[in-house]
PDB file of C-alpha atoms in Angstrom:
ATOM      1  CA  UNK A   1       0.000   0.000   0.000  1.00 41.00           C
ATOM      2  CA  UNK A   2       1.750   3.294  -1.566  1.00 44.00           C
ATOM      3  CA  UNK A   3       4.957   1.557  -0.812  1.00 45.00           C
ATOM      4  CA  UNK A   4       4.791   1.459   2.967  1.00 45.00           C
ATOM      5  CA  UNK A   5       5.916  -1.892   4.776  1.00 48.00           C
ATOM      6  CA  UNK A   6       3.120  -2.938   6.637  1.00 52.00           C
ATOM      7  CA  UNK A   7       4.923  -2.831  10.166  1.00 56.00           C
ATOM      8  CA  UNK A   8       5.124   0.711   9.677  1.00 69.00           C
ATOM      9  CA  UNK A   9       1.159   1.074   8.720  1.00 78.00           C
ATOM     10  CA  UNK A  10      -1.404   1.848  11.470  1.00 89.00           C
ATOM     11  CA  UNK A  11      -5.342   1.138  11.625  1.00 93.00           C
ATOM     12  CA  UNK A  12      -7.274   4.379  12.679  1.00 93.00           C
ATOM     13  CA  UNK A  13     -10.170   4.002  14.707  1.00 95.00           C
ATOM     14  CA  UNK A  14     -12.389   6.334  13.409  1.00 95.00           C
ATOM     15  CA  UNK A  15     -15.981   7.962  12.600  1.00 96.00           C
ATOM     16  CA  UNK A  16     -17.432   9.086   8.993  1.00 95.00           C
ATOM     17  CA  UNK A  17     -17.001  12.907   8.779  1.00 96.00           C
ATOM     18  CA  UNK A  18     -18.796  14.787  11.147  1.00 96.00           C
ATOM     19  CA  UNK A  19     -20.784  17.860  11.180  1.00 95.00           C
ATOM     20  CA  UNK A  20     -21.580  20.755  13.267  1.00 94.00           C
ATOM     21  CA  UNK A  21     -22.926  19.403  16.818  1.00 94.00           C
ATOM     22  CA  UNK A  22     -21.565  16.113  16.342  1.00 95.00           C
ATOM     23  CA  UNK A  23     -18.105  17.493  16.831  1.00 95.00           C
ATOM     24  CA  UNK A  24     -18.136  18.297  20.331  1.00 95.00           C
ATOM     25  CA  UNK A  25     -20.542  15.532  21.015  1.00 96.00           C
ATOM     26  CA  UNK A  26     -18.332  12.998  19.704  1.00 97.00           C
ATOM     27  CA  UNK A  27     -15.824  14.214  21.844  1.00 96.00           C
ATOM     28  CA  UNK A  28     -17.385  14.105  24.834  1.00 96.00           C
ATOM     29  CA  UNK A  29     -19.158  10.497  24.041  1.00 95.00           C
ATOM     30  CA  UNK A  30     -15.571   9.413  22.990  1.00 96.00           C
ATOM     31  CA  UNK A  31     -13.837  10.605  26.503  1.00 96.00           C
ATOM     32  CA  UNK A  32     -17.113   9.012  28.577  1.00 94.00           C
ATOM     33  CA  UNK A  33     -15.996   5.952  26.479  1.00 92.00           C
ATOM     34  CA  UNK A  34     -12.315   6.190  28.116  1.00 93.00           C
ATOM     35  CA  UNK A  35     -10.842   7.328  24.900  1.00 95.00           C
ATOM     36  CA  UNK A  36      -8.422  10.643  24.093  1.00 95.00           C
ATOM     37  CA  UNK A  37     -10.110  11.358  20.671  1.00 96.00           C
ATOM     38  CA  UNK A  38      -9.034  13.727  18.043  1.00 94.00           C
ATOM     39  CA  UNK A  39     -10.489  16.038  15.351  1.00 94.00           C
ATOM     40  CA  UNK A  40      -8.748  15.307  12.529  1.00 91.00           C
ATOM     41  CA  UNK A  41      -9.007  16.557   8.721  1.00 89.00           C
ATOM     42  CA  UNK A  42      -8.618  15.030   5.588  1.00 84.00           C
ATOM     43  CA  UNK A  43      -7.284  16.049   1.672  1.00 83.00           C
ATOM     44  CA  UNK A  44     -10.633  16.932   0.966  1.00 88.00           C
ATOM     45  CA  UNK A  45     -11.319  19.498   3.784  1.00 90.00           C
ATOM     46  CA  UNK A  46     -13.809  16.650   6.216  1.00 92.00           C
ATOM     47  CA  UNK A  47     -13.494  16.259   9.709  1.00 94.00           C
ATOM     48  CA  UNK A  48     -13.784  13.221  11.286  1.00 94.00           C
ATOM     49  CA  UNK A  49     -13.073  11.834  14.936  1.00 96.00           C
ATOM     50  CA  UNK A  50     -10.447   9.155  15.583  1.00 95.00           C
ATOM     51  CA  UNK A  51     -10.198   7.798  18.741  1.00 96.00           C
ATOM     52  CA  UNK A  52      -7.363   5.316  18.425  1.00 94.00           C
ATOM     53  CA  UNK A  53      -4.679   4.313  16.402  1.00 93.00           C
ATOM     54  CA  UNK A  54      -3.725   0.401  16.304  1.00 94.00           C
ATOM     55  CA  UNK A  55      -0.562  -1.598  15.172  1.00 92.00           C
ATOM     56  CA  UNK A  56      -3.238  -4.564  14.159  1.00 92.00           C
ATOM     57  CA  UNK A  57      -6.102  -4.744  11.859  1.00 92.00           C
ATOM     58  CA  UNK A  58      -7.100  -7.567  14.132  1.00 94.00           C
ATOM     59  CA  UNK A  59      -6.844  -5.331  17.342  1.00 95.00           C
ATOM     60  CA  UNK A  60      -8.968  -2.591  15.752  1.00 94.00           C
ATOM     61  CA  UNK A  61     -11.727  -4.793  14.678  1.00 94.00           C
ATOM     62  CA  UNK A  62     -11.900  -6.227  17.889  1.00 95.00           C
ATOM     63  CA  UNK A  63     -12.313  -2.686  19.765  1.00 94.00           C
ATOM     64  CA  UNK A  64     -14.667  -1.640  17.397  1.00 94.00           C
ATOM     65  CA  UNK A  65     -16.897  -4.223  17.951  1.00 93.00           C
ATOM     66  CA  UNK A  66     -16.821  -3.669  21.715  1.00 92.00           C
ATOM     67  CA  UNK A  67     -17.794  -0.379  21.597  1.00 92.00           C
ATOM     68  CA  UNK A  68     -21.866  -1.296  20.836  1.00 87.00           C
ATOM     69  CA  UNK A  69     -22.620   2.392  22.400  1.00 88.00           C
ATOM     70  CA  UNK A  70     -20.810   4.576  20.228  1.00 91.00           C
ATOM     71  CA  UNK A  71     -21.593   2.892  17.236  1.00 91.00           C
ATOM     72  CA  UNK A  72     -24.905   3.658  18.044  1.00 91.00           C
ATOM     73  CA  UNK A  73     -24.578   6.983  17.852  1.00 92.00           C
ATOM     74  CA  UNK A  74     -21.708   7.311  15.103  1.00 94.00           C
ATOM     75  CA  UNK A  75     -20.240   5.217  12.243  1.00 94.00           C
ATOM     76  CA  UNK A  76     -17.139   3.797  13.309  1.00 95.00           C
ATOM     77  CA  UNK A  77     -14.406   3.085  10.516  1.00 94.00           C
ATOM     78  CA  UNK A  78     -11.216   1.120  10.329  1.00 94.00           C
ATOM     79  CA  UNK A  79      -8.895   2.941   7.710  1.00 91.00           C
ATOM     80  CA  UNK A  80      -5.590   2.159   7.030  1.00 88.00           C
ATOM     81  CA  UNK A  81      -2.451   4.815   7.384  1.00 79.00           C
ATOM     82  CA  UNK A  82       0.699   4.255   5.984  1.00 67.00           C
ATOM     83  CA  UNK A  83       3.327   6.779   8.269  1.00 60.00           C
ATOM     84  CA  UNK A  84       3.098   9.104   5.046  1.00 55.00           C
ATOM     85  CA  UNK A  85      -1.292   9.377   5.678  1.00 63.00           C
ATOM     86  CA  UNK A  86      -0.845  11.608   8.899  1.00 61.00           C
ATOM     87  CA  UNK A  87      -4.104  14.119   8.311  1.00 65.00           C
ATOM     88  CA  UNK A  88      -3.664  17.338   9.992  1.00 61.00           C
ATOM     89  CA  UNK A  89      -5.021  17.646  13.716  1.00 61.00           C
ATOM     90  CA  UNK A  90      -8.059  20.388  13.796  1.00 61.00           C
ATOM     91  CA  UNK A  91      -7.365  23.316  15.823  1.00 54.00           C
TER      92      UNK A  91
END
């Protein structure tokens, strides 16, 4: 993937893009969870929440599928980063 050795690639924990209100109450859902989440940004200018980054597809899964609450509320995504795919924090 884009020329990346896997051990370097990370799974991100994350949501679909998020709008308005669902910012801050992703945070806050995402902290109540026991997570430190992040805003992050894309290429394309959308803002999504992460709230963990994981060595293992296997690991990430496995979290996601624990967390029956928050994917209630929000979509939760496993997307692959090579250590080139940082997207910028949000301010």
């Amino acid at each position: 993937r884009h020329g990346v050795p896997s051990e370097q690639e990370k799974y991100s924990l994350r949501t679909l893009p998020l709008f308005g209100d669902q910012l801050c109450a992703f945070m806050e859902a995402a902290k109540a969870s026991g997570f430190n989440p992040r805003l992050l940004t894309d290429r394309a200018g959308n803002t999504f929440g992460e709230l963990k980054l994981y060595s293992s597809l296997e690991d990430a899964f496995r979290e996601r599928d624990q967390l029956k609450k928050l994917s209630e509320y929000y979509s939760l995504v496993i997307k692959a980063r090579g250590v080139m795919e940082i997207p910028a924090v949000v301010p």
